[in-house]
PDB file of C-alpha atoms in Angstrom:
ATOM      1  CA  UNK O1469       6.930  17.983 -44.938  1.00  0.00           C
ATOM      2  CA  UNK O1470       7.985  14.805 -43.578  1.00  0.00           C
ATOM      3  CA  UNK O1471       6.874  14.170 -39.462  1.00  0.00           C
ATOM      4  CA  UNK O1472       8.919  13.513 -36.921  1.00  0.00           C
ATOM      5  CA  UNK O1473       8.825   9.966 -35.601  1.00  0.00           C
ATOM      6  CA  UNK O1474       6.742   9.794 -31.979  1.00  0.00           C
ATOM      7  CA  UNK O1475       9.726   8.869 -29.317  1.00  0.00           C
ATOM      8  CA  UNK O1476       9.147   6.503 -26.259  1.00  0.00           C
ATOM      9  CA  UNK O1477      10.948   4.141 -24.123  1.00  0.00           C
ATOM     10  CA  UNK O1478      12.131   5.449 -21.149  1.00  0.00           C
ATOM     11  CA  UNK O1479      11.404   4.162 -17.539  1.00  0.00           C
ATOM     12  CA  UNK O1480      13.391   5.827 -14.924  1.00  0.00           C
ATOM     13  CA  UNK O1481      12.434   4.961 -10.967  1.00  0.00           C
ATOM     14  CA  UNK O1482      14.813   6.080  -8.229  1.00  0.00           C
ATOM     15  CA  UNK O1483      13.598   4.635  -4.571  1.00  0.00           C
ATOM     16  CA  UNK O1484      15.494   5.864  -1.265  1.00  0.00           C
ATOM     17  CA  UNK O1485      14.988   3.858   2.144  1.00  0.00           C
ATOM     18  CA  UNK O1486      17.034   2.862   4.848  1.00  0.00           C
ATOM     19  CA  UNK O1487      19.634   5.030   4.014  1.00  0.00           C
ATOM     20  CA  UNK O1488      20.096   3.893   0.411  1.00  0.00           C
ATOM     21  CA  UNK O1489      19.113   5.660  -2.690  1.00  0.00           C
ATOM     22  CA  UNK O1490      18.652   3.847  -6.127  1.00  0.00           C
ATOM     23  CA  UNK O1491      18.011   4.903  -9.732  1.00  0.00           C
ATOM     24  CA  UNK O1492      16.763   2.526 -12.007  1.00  0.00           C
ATOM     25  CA  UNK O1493      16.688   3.004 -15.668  1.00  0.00           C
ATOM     26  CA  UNK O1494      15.565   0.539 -18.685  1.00  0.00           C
ATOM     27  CA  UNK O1495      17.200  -0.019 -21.513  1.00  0.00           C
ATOM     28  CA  UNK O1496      14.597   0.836 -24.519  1.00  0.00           C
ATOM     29  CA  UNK O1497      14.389   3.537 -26.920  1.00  0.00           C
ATOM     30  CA  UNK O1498      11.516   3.235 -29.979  1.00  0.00           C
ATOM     31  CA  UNK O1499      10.152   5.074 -32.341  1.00  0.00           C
ATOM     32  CA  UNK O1500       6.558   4.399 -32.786  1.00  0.00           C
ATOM     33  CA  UNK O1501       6.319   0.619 -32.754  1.00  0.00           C
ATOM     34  CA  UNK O1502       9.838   0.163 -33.254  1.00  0.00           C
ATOM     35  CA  UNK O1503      12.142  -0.761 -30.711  1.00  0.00           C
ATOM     36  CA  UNK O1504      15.406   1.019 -31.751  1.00  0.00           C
ATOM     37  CA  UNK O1505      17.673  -0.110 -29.008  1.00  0.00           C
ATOM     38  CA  UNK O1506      16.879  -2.355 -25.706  1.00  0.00           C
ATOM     39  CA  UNK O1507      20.086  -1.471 -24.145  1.00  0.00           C
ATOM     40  CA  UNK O1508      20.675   1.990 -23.749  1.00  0.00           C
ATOM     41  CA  UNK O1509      22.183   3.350 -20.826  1.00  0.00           C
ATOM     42  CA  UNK O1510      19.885   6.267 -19.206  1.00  0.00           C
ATOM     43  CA  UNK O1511      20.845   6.366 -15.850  1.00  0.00           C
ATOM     44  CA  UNK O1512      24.866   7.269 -14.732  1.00  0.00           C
ATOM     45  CA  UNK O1513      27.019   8.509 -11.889  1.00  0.00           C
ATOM     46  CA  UNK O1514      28.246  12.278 -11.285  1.00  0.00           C
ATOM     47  CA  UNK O1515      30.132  14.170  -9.216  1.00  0.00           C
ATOM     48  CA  UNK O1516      32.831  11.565  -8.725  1.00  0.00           C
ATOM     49  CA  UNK O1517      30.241   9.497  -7.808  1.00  0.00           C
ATOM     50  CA  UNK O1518      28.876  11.586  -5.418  1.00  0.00           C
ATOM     51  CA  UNK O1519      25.204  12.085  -7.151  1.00  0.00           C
ATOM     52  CA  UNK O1520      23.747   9.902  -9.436  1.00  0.00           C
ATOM     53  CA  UNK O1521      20.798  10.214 -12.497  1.00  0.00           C
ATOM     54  CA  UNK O1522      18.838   9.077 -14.768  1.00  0.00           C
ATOM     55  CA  UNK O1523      17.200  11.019 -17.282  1.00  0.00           C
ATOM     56  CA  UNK O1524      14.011  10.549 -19.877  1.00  0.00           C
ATOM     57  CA  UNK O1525      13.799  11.983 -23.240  1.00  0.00           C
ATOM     58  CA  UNK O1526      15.856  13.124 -25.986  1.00  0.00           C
ATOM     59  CA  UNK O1527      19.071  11.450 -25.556  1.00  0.00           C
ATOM     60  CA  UNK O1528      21.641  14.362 -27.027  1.00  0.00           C
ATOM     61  CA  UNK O1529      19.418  16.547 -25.119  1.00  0.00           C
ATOM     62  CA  UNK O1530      20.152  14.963 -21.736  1.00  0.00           C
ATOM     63  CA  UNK O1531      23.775  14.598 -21.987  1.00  0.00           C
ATOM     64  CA  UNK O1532      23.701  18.489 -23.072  1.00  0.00           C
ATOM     65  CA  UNK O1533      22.014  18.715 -19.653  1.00  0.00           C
ATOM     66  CA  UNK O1534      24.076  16.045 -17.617  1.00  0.00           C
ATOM     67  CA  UNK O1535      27.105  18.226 -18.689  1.00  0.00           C
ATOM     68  CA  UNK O1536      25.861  21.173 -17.263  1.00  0.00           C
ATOM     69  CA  UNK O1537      24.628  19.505 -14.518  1.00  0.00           C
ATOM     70  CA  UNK O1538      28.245  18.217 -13.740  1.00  0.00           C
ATOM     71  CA  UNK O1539      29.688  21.931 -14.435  1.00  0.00           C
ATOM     72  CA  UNK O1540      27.147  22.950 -11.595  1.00  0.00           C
ATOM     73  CA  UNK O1541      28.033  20.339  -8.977  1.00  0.00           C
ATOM     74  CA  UNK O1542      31.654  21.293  -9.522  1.00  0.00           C
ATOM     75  CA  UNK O1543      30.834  24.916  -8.661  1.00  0.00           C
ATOM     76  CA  UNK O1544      28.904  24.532  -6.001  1.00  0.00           C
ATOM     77  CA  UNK O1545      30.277  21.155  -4.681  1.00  0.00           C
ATOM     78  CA  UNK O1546      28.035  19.136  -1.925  1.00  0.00           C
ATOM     79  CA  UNK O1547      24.745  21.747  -2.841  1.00  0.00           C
ATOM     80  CA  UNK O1548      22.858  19.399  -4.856  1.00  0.00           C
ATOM     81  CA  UNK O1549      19.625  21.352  -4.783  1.00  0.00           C
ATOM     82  CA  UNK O1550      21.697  24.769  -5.606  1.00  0.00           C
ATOM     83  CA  UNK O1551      23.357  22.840  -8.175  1.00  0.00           C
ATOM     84  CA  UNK O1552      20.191  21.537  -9.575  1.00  0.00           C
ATOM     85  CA  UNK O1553      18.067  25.045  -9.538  1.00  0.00           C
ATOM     86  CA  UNK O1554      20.544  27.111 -11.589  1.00  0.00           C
ATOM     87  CA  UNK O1555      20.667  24.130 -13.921  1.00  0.00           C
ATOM     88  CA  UNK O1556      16.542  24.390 -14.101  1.00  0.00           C
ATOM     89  CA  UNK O1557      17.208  28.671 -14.370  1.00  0.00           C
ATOM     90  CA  UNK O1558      19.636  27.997 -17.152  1.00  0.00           C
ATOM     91  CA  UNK O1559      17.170  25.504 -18.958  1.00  0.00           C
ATOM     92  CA  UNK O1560      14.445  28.159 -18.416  1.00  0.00           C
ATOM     93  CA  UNK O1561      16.247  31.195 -19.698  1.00  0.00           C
ATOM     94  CA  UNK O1562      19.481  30.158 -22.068  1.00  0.00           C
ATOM     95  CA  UNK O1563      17.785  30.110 -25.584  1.00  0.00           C
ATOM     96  CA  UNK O1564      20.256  26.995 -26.703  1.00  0.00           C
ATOM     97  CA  UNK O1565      18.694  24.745 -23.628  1.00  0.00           C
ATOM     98  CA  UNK O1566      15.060  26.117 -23.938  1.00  0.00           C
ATOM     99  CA  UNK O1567      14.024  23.137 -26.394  1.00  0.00           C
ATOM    100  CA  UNK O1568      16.162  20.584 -24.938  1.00  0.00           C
ATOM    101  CA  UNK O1569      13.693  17.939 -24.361  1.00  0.00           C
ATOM    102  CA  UNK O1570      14.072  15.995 -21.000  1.00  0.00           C
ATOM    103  CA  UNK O1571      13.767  15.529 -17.409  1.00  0.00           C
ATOM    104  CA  UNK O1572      16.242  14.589 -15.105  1.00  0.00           C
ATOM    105  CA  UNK O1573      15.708  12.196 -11.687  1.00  0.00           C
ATOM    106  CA  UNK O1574      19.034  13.759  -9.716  1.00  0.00           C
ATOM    107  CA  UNK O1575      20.151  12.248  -6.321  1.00  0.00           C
ATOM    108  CA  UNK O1576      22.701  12.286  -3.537  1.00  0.00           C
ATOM    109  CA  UNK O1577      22.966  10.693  -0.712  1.00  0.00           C
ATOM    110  CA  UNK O1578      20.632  13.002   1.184  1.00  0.00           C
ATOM    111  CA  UNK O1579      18.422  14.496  -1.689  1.00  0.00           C
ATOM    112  CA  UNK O1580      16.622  13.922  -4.505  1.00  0.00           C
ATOM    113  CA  UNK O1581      15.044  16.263  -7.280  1.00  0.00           C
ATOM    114  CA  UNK O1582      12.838  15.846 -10.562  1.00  0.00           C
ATOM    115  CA  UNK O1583      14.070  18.984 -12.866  1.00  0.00           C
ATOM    116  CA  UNK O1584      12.175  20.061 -15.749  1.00  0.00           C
ATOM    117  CA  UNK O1585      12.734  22.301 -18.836  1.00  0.00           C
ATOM    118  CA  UNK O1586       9.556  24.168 -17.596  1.00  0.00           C
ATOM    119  CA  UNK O1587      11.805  25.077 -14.514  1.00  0.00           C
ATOM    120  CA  UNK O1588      10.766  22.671 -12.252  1.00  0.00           C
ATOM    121  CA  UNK O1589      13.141  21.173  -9.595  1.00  0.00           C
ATOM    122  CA  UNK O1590      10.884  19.303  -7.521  1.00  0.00           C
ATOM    123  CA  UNK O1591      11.675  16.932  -4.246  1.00  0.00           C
ATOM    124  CA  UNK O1592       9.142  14.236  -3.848  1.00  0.00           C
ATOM    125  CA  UNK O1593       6.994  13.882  -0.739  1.00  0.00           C
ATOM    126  CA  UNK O1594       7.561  10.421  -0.614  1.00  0.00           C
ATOM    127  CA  UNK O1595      11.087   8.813  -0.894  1.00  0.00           C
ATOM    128  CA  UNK O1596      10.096   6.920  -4.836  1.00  0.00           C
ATOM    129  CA  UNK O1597      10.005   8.791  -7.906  1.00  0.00           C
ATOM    130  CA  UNK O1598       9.322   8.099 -11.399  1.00  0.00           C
ATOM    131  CA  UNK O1599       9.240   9.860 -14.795  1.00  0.00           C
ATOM    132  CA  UNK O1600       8.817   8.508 -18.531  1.00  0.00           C
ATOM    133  CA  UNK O1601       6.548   6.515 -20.410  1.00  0.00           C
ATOM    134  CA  UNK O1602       6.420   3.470 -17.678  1.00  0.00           C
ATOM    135  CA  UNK O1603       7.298   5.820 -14.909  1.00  0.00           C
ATOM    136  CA  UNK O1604       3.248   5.736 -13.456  1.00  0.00           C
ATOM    137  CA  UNK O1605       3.503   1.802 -13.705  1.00  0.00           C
ATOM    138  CA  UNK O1606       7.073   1.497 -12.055  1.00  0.00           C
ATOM    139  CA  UNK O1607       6.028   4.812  -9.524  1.00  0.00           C
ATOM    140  CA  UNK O1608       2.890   2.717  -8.241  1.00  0.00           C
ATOM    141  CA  UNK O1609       4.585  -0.349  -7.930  1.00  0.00           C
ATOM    142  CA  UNK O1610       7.516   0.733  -6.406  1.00  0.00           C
ATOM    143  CA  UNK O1611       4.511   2.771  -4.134  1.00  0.00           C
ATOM    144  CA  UNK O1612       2.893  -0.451  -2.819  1.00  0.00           C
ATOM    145  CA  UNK O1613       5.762  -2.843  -2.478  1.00  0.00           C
ATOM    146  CA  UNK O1614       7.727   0.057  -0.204  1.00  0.00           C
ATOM    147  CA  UNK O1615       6.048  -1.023   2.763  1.00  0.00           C
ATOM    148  CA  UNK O1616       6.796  -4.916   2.299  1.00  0.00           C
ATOM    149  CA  UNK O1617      10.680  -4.827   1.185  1.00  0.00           C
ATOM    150  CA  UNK O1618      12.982  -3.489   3.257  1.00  0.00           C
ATOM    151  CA  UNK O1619      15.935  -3.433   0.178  1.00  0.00           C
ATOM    152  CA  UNK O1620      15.848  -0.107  -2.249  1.00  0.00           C
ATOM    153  CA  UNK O1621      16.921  -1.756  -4.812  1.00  0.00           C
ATOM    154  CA  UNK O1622      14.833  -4.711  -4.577  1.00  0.00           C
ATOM    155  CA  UNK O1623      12.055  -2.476  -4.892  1.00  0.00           C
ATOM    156  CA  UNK O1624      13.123  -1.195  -7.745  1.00  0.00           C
ATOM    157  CA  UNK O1625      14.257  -4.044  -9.362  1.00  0.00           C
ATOM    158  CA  UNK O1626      10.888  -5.326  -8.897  1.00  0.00           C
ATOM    159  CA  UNK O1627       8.927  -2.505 -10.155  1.00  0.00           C
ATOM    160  CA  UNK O1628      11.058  -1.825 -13.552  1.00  0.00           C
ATOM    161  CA  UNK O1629       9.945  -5.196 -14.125  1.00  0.00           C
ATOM    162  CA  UNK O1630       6.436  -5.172 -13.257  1.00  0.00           C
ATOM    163  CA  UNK O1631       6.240  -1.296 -15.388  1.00  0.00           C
ATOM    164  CA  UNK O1632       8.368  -3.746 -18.411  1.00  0.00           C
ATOM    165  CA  UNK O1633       5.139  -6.073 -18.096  1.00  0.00           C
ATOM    166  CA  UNK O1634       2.744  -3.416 -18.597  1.00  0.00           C
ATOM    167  CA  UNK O1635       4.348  -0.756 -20.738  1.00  0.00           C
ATOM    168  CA  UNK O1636       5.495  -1.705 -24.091  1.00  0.00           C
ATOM    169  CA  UNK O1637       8.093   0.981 -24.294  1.00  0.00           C
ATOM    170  CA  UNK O1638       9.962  -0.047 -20.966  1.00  0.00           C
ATOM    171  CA  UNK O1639      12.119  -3.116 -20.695  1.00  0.00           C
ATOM    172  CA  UNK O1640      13.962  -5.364 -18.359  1.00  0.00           C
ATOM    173  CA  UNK O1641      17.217  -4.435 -20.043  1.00  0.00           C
ATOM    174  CA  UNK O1642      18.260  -2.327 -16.897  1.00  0.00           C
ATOM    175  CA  UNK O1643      20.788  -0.359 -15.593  1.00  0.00           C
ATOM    176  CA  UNK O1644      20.706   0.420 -11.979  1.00  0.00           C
ATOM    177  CA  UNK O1645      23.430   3.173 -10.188  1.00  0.00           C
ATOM    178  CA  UNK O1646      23.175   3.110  -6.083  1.00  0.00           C
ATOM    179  CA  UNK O1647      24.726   5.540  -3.458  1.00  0.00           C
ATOM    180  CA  UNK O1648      25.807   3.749  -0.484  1.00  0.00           C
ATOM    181  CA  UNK O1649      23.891   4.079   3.045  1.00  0.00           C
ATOM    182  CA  UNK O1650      24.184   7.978   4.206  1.00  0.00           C
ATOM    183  CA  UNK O1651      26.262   8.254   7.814  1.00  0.00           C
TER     184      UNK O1651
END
């Protein structure tokens, strides 16, 4: 029986101040101590552009889900966190998504939600958010400089970098969506 190769290599931050929300994503995906690809794209606009999101995990698996995430937003247009729970009931209950392994960082330009296979669609209590293998390093940094930087994406520029120097399945290869200030 042969094993399945131990996936990594996903950072995904998305910071929201002043009005501005940002998701960050690096570019690495490995497979033990091989770095299959440094410049994968994990993080893209939906909606029109209306909602953006990055996602860590099994690629085909999150594209499965970004696709129903997009056939949600289209029914239920502007109701990102309706949109985003009956994706997360789906997940839970639809036998072909119940394996689908991934998590999904969703935002608009008012919300933002963590969803989980377990059913989880979480806002965060404070306006940064991380998931994947560097997502505690790039979470805490983003965390400390939020204070000192007034720019989103300067924070998160800043701490994708400082998670790249730490974790050795996140890069600097980035890709970075942002929604304009909210009116």
């Amino acid at each position: 029986m042969s094993e399945q190769p131990n996936w990594h290599g996903t950072t995904i931050l998305c910071v929201r101040k002043n009005g501005m929300v940002v998701i960050a994503g690096d570019g690495q995906v490995s497979a033990g101590a091989t770095i299959l690809k440094g410049n994968a794209r994990k993080v893209r606009p939906l909606a029109n552009g209306a909602v953006i999101a990055g996602f860590a995990g099994a690629t085909a698996d999150a594209f499965a889900l970004f696709e129903r995430l997009e056939q949600k937003l289209e029914r239920f247009p502007s109701q990102l966190a309706r949109a985003c729970v009956e994706l997360a009931k789906d997940w839970r209950t639809a036998r072909a998504l119940r394996r689908l392994d991934a998590m999904l960082i969703v935002a608009d330009a008012k919300e933002t939600y963590l969803i989980t296979g377990a059913g989880d669609v979480l806002d965060p209590e404070h306006q940064v958010i991380a998931v994947g293998s560097g997502g505690n390093f790039a979470l805490s940094a983003a965390r400390a400089l939020y204070n000192h930087v007034e720019d989103a994406e300067a924070i998160a520029r800043e701490a994708m970098g400082i998670a790249a120097d730490i974790c050795v399945y996140t890069n600097v290869s980035l890709t970075i969506e942002t929604l304009p200030k909210s009116s």
